[in-house]
Coordinates of C-alpha atoms and ligand atoms in Angstrom, one line a residue:
X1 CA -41.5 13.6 11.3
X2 CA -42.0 10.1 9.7
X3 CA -40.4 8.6 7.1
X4 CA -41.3 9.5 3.5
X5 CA -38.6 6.9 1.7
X6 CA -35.5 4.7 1.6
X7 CA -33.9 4.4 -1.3
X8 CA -30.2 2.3 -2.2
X9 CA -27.9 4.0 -4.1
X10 CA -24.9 1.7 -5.8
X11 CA -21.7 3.3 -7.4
X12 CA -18.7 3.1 -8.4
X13 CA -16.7 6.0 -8.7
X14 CA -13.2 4.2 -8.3
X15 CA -14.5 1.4 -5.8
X16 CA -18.1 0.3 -5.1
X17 CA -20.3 2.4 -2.3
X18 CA -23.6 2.0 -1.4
X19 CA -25.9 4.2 0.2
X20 CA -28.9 4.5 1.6
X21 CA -31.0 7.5 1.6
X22 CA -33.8 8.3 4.1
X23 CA -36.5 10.9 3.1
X24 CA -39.0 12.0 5.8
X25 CA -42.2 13.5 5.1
X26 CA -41.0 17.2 6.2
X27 CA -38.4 16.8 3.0
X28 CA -35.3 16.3 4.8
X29 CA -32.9 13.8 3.7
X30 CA -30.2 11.8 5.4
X31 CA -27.8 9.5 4.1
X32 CA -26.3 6.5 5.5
X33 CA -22.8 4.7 3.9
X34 CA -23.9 0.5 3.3
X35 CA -20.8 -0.4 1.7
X36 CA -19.0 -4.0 2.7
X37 CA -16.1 -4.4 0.8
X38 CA -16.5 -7.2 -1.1
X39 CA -20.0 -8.5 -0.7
X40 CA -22.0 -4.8 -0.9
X41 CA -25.1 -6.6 -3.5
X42 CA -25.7 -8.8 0.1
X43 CA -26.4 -5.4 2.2
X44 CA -28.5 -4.2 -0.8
X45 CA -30.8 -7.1 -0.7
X46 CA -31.2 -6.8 3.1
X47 CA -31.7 -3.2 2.7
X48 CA -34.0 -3.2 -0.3
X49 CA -36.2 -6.4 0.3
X50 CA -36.3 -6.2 4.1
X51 CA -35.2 -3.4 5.9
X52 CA -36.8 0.1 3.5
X53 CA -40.8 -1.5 3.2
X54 CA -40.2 -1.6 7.0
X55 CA -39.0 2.0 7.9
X56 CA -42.1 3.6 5.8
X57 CA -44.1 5.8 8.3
X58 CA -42.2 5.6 11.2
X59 CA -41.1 8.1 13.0
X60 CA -37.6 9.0 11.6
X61 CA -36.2 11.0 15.2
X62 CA -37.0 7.4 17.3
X63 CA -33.3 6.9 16.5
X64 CA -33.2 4.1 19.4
X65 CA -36.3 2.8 19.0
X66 CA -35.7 2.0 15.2
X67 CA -32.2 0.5 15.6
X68 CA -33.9 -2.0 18.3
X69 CA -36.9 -2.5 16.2
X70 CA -34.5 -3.2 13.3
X71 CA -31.7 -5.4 15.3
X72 CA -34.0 -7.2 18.2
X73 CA -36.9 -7.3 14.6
X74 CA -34.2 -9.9 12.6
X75 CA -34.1 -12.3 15.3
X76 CA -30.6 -13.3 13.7
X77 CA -28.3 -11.1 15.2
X78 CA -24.7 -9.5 14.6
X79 CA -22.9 -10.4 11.7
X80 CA -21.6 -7.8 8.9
X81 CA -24.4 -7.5 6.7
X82 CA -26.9 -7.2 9.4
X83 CA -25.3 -4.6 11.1
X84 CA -24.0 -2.7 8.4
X85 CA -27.7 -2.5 7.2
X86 CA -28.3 -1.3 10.6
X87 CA -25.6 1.1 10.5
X88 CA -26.7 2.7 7.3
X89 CA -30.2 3.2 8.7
X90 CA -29.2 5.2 12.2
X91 CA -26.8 7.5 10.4
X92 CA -29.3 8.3 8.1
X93 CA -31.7 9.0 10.9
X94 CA -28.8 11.0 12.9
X95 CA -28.0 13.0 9.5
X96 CA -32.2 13.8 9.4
X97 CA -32.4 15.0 12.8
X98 CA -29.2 16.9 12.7
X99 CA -30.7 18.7 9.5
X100 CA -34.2 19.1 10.6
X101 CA -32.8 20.8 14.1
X102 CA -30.1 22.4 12.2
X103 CA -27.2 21.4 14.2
X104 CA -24.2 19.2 13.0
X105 CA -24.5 16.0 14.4
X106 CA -21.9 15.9 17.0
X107 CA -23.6 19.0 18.9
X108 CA -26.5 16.4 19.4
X109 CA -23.8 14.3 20.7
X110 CA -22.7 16.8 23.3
X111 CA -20.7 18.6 21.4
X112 CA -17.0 19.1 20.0
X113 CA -15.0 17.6 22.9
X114 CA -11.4 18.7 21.1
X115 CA -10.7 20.9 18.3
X116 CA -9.8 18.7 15.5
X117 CA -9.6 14.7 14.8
X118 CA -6.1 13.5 14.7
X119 CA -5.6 11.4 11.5
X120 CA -3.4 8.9 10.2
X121 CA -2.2 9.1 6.8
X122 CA -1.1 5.4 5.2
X123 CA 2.3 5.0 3.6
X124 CA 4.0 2.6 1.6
X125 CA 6.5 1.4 -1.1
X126 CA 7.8 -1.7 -2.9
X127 CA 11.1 -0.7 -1.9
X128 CA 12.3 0.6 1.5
X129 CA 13.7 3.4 -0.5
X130 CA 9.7 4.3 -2.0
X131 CA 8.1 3.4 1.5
X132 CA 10.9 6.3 3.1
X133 CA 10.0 8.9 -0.1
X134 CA 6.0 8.2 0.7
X135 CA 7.0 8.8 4.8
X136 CA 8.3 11.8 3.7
X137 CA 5.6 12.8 1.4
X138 CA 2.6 12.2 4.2
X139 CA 5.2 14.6 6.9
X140 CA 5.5 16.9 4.4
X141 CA 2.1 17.0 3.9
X142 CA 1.2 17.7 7.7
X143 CA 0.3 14.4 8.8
X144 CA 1.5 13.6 12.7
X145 CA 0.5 9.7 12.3
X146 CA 1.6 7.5 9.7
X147 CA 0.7 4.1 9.2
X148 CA 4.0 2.4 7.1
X149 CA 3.4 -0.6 5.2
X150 CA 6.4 -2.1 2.6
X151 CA 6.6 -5.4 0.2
X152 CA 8.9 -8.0 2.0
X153 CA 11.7 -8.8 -0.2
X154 CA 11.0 -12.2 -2.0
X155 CA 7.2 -11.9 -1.8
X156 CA 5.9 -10.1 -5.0
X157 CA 2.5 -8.5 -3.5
X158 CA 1.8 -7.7 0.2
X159 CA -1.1 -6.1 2.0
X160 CA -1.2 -2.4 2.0
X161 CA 1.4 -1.3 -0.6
X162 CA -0.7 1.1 -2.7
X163 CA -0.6 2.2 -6.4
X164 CA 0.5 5.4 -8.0
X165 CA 1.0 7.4 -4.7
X166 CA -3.0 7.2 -4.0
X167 CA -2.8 5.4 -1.1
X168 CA -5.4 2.4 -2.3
X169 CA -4.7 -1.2 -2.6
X170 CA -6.6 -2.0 -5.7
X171 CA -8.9 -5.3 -6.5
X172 CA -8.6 -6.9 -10.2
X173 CA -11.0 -4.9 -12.6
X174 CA -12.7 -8.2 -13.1
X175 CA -13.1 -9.1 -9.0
X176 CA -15.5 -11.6 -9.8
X177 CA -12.5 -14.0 -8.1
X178 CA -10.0 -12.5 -5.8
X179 CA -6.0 -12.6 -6.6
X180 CA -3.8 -15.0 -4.8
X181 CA -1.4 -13.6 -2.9
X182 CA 1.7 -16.0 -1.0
X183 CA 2.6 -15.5 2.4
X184 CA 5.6 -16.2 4.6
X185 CA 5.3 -15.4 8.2
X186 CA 9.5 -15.9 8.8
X187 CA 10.2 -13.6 5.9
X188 CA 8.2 -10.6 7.4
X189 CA 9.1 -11.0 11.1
X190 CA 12.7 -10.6 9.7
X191 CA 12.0 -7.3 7.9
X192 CA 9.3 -5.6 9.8
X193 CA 11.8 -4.3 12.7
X194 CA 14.6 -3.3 9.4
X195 CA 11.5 -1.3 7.8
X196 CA 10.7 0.8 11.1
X197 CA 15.0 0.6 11.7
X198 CA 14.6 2.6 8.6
X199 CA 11.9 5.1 8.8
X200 CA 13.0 6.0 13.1
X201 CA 16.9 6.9 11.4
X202 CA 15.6 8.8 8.5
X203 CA 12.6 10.7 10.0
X204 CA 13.3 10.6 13.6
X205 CA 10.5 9.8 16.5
X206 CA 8.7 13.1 16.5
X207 CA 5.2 11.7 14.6
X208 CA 3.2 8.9 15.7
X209 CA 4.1 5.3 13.5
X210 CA 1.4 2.7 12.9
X211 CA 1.6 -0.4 11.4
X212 CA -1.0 -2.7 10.4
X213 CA -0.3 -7.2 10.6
X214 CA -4.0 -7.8 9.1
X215 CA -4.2 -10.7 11.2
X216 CA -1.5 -13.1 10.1
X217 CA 0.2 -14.2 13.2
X218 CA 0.0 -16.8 15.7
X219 CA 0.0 -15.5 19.1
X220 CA 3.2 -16.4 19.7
X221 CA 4.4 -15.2 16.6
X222 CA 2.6 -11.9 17.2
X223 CA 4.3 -11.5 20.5
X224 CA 7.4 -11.8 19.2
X225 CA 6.9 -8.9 16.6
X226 CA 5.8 -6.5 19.5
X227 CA 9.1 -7.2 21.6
X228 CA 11.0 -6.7 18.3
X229 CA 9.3 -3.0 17.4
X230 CA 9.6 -1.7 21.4
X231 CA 12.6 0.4 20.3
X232 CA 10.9 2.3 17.6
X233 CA 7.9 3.3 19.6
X234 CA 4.8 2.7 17.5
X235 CA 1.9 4.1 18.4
X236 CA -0.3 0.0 17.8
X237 CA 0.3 -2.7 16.0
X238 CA -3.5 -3.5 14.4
X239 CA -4.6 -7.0 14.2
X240 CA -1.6 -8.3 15.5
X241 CA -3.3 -11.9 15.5
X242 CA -7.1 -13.0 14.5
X243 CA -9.3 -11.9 17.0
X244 CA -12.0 -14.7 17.2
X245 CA -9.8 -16.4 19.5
X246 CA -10.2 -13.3 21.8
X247 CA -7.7 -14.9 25.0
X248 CA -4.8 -14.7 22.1
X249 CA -4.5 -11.6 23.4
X250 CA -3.4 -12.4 26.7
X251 CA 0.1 -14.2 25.4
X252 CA 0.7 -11.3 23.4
X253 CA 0.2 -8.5 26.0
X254 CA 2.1 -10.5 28.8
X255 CA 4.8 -10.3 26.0
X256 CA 4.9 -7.0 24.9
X257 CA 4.4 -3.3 25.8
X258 CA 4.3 -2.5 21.8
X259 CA 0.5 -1.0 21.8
X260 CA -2.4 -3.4 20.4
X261 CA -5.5 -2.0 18.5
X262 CA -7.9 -4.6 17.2
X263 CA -11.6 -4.1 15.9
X264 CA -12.3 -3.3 12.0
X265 CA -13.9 -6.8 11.6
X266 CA -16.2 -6.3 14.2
X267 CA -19.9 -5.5 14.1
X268 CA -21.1 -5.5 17.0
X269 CA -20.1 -4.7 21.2
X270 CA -20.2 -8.1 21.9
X271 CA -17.0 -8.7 20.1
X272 CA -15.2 -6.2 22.0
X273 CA -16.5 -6.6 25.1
X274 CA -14.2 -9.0 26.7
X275 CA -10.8 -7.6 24.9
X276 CA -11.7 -4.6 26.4
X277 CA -13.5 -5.2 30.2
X278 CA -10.0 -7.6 30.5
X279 CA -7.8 -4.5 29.6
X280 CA -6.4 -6.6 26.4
X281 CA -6.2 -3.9 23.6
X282 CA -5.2 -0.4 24.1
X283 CA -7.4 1.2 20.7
X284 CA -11.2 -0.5 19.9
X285 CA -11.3 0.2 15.8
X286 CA -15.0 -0.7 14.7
X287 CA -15.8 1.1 11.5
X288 CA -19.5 3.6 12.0
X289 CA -20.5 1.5 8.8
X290 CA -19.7 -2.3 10.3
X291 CA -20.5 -1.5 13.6
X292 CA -24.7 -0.7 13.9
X293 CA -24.1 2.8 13.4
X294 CA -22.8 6.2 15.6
X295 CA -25.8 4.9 18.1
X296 CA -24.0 1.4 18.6
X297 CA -20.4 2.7 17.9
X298 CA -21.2 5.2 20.6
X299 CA -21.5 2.5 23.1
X300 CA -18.9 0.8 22.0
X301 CA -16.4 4.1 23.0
X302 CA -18.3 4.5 26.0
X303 CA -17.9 0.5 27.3
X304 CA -13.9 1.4 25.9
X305 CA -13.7 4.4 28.2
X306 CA -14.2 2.6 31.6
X307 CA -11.1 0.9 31.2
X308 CA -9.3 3.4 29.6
X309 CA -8.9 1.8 26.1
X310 CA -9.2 4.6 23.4
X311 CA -11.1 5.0 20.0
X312 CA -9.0 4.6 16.5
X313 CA -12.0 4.1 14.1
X314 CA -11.2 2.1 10.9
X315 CA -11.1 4.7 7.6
X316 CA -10.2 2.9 4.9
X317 CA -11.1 3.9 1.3
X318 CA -13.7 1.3 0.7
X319 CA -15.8 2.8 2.9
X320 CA -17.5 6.3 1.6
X321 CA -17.3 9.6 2.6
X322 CA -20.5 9.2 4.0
X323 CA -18.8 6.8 6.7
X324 CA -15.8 9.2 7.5
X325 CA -18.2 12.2 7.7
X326 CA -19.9 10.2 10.2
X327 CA -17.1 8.5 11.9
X328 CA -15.9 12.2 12.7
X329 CA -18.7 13.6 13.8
X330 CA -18.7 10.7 16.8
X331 CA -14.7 10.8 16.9
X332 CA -15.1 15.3 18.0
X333 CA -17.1 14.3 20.7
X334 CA -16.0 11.6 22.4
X335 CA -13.6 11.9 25.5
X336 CA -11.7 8.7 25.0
X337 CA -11.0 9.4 21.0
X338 CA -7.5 8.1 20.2
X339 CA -6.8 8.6 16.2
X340 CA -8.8 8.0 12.9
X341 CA -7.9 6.3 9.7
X342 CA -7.7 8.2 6.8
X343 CA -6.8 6.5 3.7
X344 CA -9.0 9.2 1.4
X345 CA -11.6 8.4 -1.6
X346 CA -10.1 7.9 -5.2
X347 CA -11.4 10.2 -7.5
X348 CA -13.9 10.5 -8.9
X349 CA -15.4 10.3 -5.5
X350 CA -15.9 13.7 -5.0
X351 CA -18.5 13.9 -8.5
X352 CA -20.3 11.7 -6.0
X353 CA -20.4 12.6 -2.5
X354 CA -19.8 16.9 -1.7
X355 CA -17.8 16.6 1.9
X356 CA -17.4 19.7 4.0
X357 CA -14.7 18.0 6.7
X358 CA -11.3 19.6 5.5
X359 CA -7.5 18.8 6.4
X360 CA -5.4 20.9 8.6
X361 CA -2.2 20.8 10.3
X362 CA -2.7 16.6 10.7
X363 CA -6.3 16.8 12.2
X364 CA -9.8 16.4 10.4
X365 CA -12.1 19.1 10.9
X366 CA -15.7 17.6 10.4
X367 CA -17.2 21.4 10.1
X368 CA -20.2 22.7 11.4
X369 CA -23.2 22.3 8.7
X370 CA -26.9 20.6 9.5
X371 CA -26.5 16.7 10.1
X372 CA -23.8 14.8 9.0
X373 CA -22.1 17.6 6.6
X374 CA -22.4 15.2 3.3
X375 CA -24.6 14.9 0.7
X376 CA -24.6 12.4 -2.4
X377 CA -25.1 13.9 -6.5
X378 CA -27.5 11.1 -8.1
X379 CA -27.1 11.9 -11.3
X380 CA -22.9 11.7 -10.9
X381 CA -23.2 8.1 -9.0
X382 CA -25.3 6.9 -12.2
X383 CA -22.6 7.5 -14.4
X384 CA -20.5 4.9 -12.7
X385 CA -22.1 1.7 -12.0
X386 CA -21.1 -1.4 -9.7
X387 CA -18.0 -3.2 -11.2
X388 CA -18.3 -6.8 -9.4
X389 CA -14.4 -7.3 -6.9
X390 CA -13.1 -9.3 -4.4
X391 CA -10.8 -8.7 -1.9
X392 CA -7.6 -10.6 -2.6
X393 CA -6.4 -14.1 -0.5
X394 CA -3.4 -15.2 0.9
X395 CA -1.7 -18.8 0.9
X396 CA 1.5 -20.4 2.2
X397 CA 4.1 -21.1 0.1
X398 CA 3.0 -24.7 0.2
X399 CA -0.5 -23.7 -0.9
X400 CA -2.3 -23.3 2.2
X401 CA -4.9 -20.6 2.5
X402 CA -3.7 -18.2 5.0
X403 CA -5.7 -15.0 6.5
X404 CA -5.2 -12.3 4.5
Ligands
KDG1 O1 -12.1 -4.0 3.0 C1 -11.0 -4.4 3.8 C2 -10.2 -3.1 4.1 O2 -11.0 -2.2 4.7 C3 -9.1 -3.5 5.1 O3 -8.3 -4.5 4.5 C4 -8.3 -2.2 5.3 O4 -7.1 -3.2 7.1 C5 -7.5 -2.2 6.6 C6 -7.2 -1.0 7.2 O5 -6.7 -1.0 8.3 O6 -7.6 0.1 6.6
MG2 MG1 -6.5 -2.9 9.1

């Protein structure tokens, strides 16, 4: 079976996806999610002008073979666009050989090692009062994991605090330059043990509670933030402090026994390799999409499972449905699987991608069709073109850029 064709699909049916789609010469197509929030035209080029001329007549089921050919082939290794291109390629490849033996994808795994994937739903509110009503609204729903995110009084925009109950942070229309957002570090680690105060009173500790610090603490500071939520039992705090400096970690976990999951920035194992051989992070949360793919994802969980870290792959809505179909079909069969994100897809997604993973009782089912269980409608992504955004910043009140 060799491949016929690779084709890039860009849309925009409420955020910007791009896909790639892999044709072999038997007819069978597989699809592969290329988005990178942000900067998806770079992946495009490196798919279009260097990576497709490449895959023509090889054979599509050397899954391995091609993602070395492809990764050891660049020379220039790691780094998001590299190995999202990568990414795209071997889930495409996985999806073809799923449909071409008929079998969903995590059967070629080894099969379904649990019954469903246990999912976190994201809530939030510009008042404690709306983050409590959303709570309320994701437990109602059937959710067993939230992840709570509110806006800290005096600050007029903070990460994670979605619009009109969707659950999506959005980008200025025009996200040709990103929004300014102002940070202060004092002001949150006063409010963040009041918000989960407030949510443990009203809803009680029988659900798992997440929270996510997108990297905007010291070490010290993020240490401090982990003592201070012990009573309210979360289940991680997620990028609790940037992760390049990787030995942060260790004043933070000598600190704390608040869980620590770090990861969605990462691309490759490389970067996780020594938080998690030294036992430093509790949940590893590479995306499928950012990390080279279910083949190097894969070895990511396995590396994770020798020293008993768990999975808790990153979901968020700028990645497509062709990412979470795939991210599920990895997260059913591996034995170390801890939780997946699920932030959902703003509609009009669904015009664009058919999913066949469904909901129930606070666990994704990723069902049991050929392949990945997605497929993309060409004629709906064309009626919603790329719309250039940014993702926004953060500075200090005094002006300095901050992470965001
Ligand atoms: O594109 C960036 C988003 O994926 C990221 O900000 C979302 O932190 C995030 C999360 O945990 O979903
Ligand atoms: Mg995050």
């Amino acid at each position: 079976m060799k491949i016929d064709k690779a084709e890039v699909i860009v849309t925009s049916p409420g955020r910007n996806y791009v896909t790639l789609r892999i044709t072999s010469d038997t007819g069978v197509t597989g699809l592969g999610d290329a988005t990178l929030n942000g900067r998806e035209l770079s992946v495009v080029s490196y798919l279009r002008d260097h990576v497709c001329p490449q895959l023509i007549g090889k054979d599509a089921s050397r899954i391995t073979d091609l993602w070395e050919y492809l990764y050891k082939g660049a020379y220039w290794r790691r780094g998001p666009v590299t190995m999202t291109a990568i990414a795209a390629v071997d889930c495409a490849l996985w999806d073809i050989l799923g449909k071409a033996t008929e079998r969903p994808v995590h059967e070629l795994l080894g099969g379904a090692v649990r019954d469903g994937v246990l999912v976190y739903g994201h809530a939030s509110g510009r008042t404690l009062d709306d983050l409590l009503r959303d709570v309320g609204h994701y437990l109602g729903a059937g959710y067993r994991a939230v992840r709570v995110q509110a806006a800290i009084p005096g600050l007029d925009s903070t990460y994670g605090i979605h619009h009109d109950g969707t659950g999506h942070t959005y980008e200025p229309a025009d996200g040709r330059y990103p929004t300014e957002n102002v940070w202060d570090t004092a002001a949150y680690l006063r409010f963040a043990p009041e918000m989960m105060a407030a949510v443990r009173e009203t809803y009680g500790y029988d659900f798992h509670l997440l929270h996510d610090v997108h990297h905007r603490l010291t070490p010290r500071e993020a240490a401090k933030l982990g003592k201070s939520l012990e009573p309210f039992d979360l289940f991680w705090i997620e990028d609790a402090t940037p992760a390049e400096d990787q030995r942060a970690f260790e004043l933070v976990r000598s600190h704390t026994v608040t869980p620590l999951a770090v990861g969605e920035i990462f691309n490759s194992i490389w970067d996780c390799h020594e938080l998690i051989s030294r036992r430093l992070v509790d949940y590893i949360r590479c995306s499928v999409s950012h990390a080279g793919g279910i083949t190097h994802l894969r070895r990511i969980f396995d590396l994770a499972a020798l020293y008993g870290v768990r999975t808790g792959s990153h979901g968020a809505g700028d990645l497509s449905p062709v990412s979470l179909a795939s991210a599920l079909q990895l997260d059913i069969a591996v034995p170390n699987f801890g939780i997946q994100e699920y932030m959902g897809h703003l509609s009009p997604a669904e015009e664009v991608f058919m999913t066949h993973y469904r909901f129930e009782d606070g666990y994704l089912k990723p069902g049991d069709r050929p392949g990945l269980g997605v497929e993309i409608d060409e004629d709906a992504a064309a009626r919603y073109p790329y719309e250039p955004r940014s993702l926004p910043i953060n500075r200090l009140r005094d002006g300095t850029m901050h992470d965001w």
